[in-house]
Short mmCIF file of C-alpha atoms and ligand atoms in Angstrom, two decimals:
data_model
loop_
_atom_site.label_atom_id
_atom_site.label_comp_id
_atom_site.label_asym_id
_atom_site.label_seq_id
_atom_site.Cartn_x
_atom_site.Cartn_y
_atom_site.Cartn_z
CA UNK A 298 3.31 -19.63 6.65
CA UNK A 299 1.82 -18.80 3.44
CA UNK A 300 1.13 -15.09 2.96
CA UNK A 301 -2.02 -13.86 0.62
CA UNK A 302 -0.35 -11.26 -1.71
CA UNK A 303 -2.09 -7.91 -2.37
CA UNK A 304 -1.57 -5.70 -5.25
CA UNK A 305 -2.51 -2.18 -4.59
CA UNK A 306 -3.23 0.07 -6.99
CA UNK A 307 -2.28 3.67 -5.41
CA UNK A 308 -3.74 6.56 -8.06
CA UNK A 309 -2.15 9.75 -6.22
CA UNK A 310 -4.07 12.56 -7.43
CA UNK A 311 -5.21 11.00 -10.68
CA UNK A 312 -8.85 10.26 -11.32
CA UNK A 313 -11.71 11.97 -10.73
CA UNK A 314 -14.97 10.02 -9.41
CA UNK A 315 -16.49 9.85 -13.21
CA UNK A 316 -12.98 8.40 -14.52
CA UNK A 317 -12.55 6.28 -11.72
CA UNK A 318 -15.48 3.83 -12.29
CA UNK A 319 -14.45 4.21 -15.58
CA UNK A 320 -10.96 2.61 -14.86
CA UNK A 321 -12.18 0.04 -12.32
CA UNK A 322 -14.96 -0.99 -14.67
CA UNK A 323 -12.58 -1.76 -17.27
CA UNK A 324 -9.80 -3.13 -15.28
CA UNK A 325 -12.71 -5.83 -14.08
CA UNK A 326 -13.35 -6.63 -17.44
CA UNK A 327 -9.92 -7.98 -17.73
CA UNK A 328 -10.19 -10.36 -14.94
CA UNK A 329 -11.77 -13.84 -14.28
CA UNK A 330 -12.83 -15.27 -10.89
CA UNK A 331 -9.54 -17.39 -10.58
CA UNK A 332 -7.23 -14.18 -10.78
CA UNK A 333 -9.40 -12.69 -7.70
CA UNK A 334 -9.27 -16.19 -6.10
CA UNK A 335 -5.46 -15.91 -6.24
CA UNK A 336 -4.26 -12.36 -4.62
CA UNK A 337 -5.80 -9.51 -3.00
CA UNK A 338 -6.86 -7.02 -4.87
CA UNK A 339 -7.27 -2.95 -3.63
CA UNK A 340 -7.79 0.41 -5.32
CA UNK A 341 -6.68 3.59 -3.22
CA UNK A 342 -8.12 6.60 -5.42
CA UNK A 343 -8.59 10.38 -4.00
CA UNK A 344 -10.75 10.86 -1.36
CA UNK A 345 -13.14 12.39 -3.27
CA UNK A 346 -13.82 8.90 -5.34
CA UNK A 347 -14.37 6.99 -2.15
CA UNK A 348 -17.91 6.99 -2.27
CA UNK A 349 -18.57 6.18 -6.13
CA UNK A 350 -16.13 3.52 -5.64
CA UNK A 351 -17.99 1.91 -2.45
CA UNK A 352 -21.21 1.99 -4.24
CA UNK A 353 -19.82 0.65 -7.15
CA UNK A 354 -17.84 -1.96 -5.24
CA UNK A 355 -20.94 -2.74 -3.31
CA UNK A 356 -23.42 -3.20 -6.76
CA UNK A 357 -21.66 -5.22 -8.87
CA UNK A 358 -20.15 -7.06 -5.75
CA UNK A 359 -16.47 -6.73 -6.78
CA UNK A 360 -13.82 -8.80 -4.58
CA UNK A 361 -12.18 -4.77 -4.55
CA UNK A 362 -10.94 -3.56 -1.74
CA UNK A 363 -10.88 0.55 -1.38
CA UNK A 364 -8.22 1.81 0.48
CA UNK A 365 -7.62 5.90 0.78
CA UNK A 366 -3.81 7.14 0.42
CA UNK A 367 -3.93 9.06 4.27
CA UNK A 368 -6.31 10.38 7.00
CA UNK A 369 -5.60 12.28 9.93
CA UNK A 370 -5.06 10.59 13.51
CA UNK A 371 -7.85 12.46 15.06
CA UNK A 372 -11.81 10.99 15.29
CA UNK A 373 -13.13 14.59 14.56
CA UNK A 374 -12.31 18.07 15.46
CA UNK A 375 -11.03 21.71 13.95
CA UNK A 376 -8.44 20.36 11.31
CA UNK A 377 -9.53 21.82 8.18
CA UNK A 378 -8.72 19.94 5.10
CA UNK A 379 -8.30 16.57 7.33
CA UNK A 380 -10.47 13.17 6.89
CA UNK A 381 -10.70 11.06 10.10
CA UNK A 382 -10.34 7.16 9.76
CA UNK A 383 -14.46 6.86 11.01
CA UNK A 384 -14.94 8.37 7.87
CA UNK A 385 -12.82 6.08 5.93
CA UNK A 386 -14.37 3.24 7.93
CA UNK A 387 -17.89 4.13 7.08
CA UNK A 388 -17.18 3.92 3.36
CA UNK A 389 -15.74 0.44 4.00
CA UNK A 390 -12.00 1.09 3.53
CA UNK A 391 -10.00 -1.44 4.26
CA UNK A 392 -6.66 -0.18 4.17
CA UNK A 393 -5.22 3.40 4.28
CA UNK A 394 -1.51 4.50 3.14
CA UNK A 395 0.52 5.77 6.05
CA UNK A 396 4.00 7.46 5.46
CA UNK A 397 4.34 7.46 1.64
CA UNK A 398 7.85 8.62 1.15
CA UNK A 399 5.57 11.79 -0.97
CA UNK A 400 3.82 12.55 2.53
CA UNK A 401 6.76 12.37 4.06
CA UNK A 402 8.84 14.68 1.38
CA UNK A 403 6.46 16.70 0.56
CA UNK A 404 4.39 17.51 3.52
CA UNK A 405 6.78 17.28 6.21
CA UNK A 406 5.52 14.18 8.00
CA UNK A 407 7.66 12.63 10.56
CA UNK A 408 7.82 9.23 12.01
CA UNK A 409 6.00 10.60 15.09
CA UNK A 410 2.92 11.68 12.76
CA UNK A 411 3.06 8.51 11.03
CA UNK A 412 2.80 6.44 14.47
CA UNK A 413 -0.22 8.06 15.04
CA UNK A 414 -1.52 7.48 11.50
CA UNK A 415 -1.17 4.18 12.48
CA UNK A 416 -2.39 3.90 15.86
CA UNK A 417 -5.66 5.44 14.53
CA UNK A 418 -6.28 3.63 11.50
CA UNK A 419 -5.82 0.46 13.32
CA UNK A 420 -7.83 1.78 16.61
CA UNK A 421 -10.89 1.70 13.78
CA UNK A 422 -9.85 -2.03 12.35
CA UNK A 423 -8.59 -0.65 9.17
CA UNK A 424 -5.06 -2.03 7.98
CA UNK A 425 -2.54 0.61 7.45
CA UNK A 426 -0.45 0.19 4.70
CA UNK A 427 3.02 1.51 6.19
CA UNK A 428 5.38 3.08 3.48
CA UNK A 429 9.03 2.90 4.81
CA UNK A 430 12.02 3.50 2.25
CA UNK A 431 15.46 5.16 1.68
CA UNK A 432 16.44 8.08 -0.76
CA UNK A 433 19.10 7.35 -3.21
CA UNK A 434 21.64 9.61 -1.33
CA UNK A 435 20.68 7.45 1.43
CA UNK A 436 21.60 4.20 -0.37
CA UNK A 437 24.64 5.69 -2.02
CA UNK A 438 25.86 6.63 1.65
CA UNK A 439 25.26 2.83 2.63
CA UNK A 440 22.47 3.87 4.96
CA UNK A 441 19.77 2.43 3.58
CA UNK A 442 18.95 -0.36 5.81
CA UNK A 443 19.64 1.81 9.06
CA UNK A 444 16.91 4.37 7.32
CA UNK A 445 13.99 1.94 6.99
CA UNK A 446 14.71 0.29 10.37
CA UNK A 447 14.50 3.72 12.31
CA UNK A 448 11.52 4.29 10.17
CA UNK A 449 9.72 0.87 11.39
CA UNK A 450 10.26 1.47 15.15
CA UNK A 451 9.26 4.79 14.92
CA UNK A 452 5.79 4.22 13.48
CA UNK A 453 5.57 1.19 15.50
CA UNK A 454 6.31 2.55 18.72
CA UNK A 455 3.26 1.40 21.06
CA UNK A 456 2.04 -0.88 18.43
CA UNK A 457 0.81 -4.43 19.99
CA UNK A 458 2.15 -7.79 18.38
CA UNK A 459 -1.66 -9.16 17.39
CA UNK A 460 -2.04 -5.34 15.87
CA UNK A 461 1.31 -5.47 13.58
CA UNK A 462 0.20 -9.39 12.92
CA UNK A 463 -2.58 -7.56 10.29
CA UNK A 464 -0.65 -4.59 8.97
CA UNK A 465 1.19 -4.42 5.72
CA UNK A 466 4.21 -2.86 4.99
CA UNK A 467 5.60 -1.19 1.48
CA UNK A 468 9.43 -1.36 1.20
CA UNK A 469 9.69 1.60 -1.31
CA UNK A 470 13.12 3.08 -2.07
CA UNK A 471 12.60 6.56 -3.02
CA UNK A 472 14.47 6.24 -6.11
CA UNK A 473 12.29 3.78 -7.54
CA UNK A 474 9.06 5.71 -7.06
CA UNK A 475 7.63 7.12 -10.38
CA UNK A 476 11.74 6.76 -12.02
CA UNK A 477 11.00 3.72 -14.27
CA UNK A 478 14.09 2.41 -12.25
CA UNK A 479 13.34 -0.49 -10.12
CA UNK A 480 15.18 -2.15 -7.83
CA UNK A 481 16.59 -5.64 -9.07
CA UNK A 482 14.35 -8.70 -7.48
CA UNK A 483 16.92 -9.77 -5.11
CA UNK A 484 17.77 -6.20 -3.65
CA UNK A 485 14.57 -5.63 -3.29
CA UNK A 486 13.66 -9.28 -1.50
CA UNK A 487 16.89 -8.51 0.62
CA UNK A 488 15.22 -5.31 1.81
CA UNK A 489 12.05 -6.79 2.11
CA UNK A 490 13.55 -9.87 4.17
CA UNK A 491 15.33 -7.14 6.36
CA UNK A 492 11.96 -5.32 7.28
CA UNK A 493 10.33 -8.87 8.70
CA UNK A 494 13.17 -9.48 10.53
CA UNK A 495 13.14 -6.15 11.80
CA UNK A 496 9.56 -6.45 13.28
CA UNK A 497 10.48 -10.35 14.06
CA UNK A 498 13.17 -9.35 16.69
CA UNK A 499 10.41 -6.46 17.70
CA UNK A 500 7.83 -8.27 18.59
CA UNK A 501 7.85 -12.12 19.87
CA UNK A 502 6.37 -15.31 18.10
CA UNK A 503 5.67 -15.64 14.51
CA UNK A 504 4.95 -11.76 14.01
CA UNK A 505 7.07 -11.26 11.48
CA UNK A 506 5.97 -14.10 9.40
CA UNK A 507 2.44 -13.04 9.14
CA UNK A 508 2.76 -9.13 8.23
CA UNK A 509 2.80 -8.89 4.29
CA UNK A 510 5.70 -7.25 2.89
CA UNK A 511 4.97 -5.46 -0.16
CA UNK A 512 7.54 -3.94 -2.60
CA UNK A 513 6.97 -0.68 -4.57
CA UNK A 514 8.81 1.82 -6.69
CA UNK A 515 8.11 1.12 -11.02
CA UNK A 516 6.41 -2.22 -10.62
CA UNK A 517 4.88 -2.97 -14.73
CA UNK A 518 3.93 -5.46 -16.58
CA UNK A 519 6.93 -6.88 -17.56
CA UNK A 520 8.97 -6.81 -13.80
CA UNK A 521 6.22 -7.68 -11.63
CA UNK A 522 6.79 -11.43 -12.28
CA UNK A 523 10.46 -11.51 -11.46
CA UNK A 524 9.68 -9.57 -7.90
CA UNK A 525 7.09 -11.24 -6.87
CA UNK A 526 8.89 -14.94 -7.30
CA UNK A 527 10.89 -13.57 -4.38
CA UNK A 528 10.16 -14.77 -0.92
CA UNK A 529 9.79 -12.34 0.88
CA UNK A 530 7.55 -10.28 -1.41
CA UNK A 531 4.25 -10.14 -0.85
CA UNK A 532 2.76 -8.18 -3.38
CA UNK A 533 3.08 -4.66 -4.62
CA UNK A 534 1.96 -1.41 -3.85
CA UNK A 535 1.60 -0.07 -7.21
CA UNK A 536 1.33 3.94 -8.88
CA UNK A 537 1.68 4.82 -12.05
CA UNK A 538 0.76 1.14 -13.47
CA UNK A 539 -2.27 1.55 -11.95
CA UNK A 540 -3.54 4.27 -13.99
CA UNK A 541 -3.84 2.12 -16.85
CA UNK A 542 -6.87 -1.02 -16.61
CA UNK A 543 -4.37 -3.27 -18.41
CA UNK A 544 -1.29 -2.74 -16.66
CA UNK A 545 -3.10 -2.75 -13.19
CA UNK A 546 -4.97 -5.93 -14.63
CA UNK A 547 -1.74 -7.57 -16.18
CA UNK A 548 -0.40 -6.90 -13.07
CA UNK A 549 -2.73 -8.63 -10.74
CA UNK A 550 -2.80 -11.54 -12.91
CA UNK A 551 1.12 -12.47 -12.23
CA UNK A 552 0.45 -15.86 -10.64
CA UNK A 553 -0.94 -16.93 -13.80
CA UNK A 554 2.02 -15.10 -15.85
P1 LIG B 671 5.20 4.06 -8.99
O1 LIG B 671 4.67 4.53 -7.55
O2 LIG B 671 4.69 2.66 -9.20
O3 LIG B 671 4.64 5.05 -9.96
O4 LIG B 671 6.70 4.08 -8.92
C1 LIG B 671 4.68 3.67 -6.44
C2 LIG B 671 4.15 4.37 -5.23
O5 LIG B 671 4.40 5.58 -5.07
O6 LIG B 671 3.49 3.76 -4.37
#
């Protein structure tokens, strides 16, 4: 089964609305039709960028997609500070982060809060884009692969087959995120492989060879190539290269590379 890959450009709190067309504008520039034609391509800025992005997205018909980097699980309701995925949908985002090892580490989200990130960001068809990785202490202790599969059932749990068929997933080990380090190509295609085969035995049929597996954690310019050769790599969920229109557009242009 051939998988689409999609490069995602996740800005953290970078960018405010005024920069952000700014950055998008100039990262199109750098593209032709063919490098859209070949991978999917998605911005997730703050939420307060959403809506300059979707009108932007929507004028000059870019093949964008927007994708916001969390939401709460609830429609609406008394949760100051919280965005609901109907909001999300109504700006036409398409995917939404769930469990980025930063939520996770710095505000305290569990795999139980994560489940129902994704349970409500798919109950409004938007694709969550599930963030599972180790720490380095994690690694060192030889527990990495027990980490990330605990993390996948638990923000699975009550997740249908045809449901997980759309999602993707971002094998990130903490230690790569924002570091400069990156894990070699074939450590990170092992861990990658591991994660479909972990939802494969989950779930029955060819689940596990639809869902895209992306790999994040330092992707640039000059590694992206060499990572996404591997197999089980589809794509890459991408931070501080994406700050910069000719990284981020270097970047997406790796089939041609
Ligand atoms: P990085 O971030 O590319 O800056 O390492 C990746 C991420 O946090 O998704």
């Amino acid at each position: 089964m051939s998988r689409r890959p999609l490069i995602a450009g996740n800005w953290k709190m970078h960018k405010d609305h005024l920069e952000a067309i700014d950055l998008v504008q100039r990262f199109n520039y750098r593209l032709e039709a063919e490098d859209y034609d070949a991978v999917d391509i998605a911005v997730i800025p703050p939420f307060t960028d959403l809506r300059s992005m979707q009108t932007l997205i929507d004028a000059d018909r870019l093949p964008i997609a927007l994708g916001a980097q969390n939401c709460h699980w609830e429609d609406s309701g008394a949760f100051t500070g919280e965005v609901s995925p109907p909001m999300l949908a109504r700006l036409n985002v398409r995917y939404v982060i769930c469990g980025h090892s930063e939520r996770r580490h710095l505000f305290a989200e569990t795999d139980e809060i994560v489940n129902r990130k994704v349970q409500a960001v798919l109950r409004h068809a938007i694709t969550p884009i599930l963030c599972v990785g180790e720490t380095l202490e994690q690694r060192e202790a030889g527990q990495a692969k027990d980490v990330v599969v605990g993390q996948l059932h638990g923000a699975l749990e009550g997740v249908g087959a045809e449901q997980v068929r759309t999602m993707v997933i971002a094998y990130e080990p903490v230690w790569a995120i924002g570091t400069g380090r990156t894990a070699t190509p074939d450590d990170a295609n092992e861990m990658c492989a591991m994660v479909r085969s972990t939802v494969a035995d989950r779930y029955a049929g060819s689940t596990g060879e639809g869902v895209r597996v992306q790999y994040g954690g330092s992707v640039m310019p000059g590694n992206v190539v060499a990572l996404m050769r591997q197999p089980d790599i589809d794509g890459a969920l991408v931070g501080g290269a994406s700050l910069s229109a000719d990284d981020f557009a270097v970047i997406c242009r790796f089939p041609r590379l």
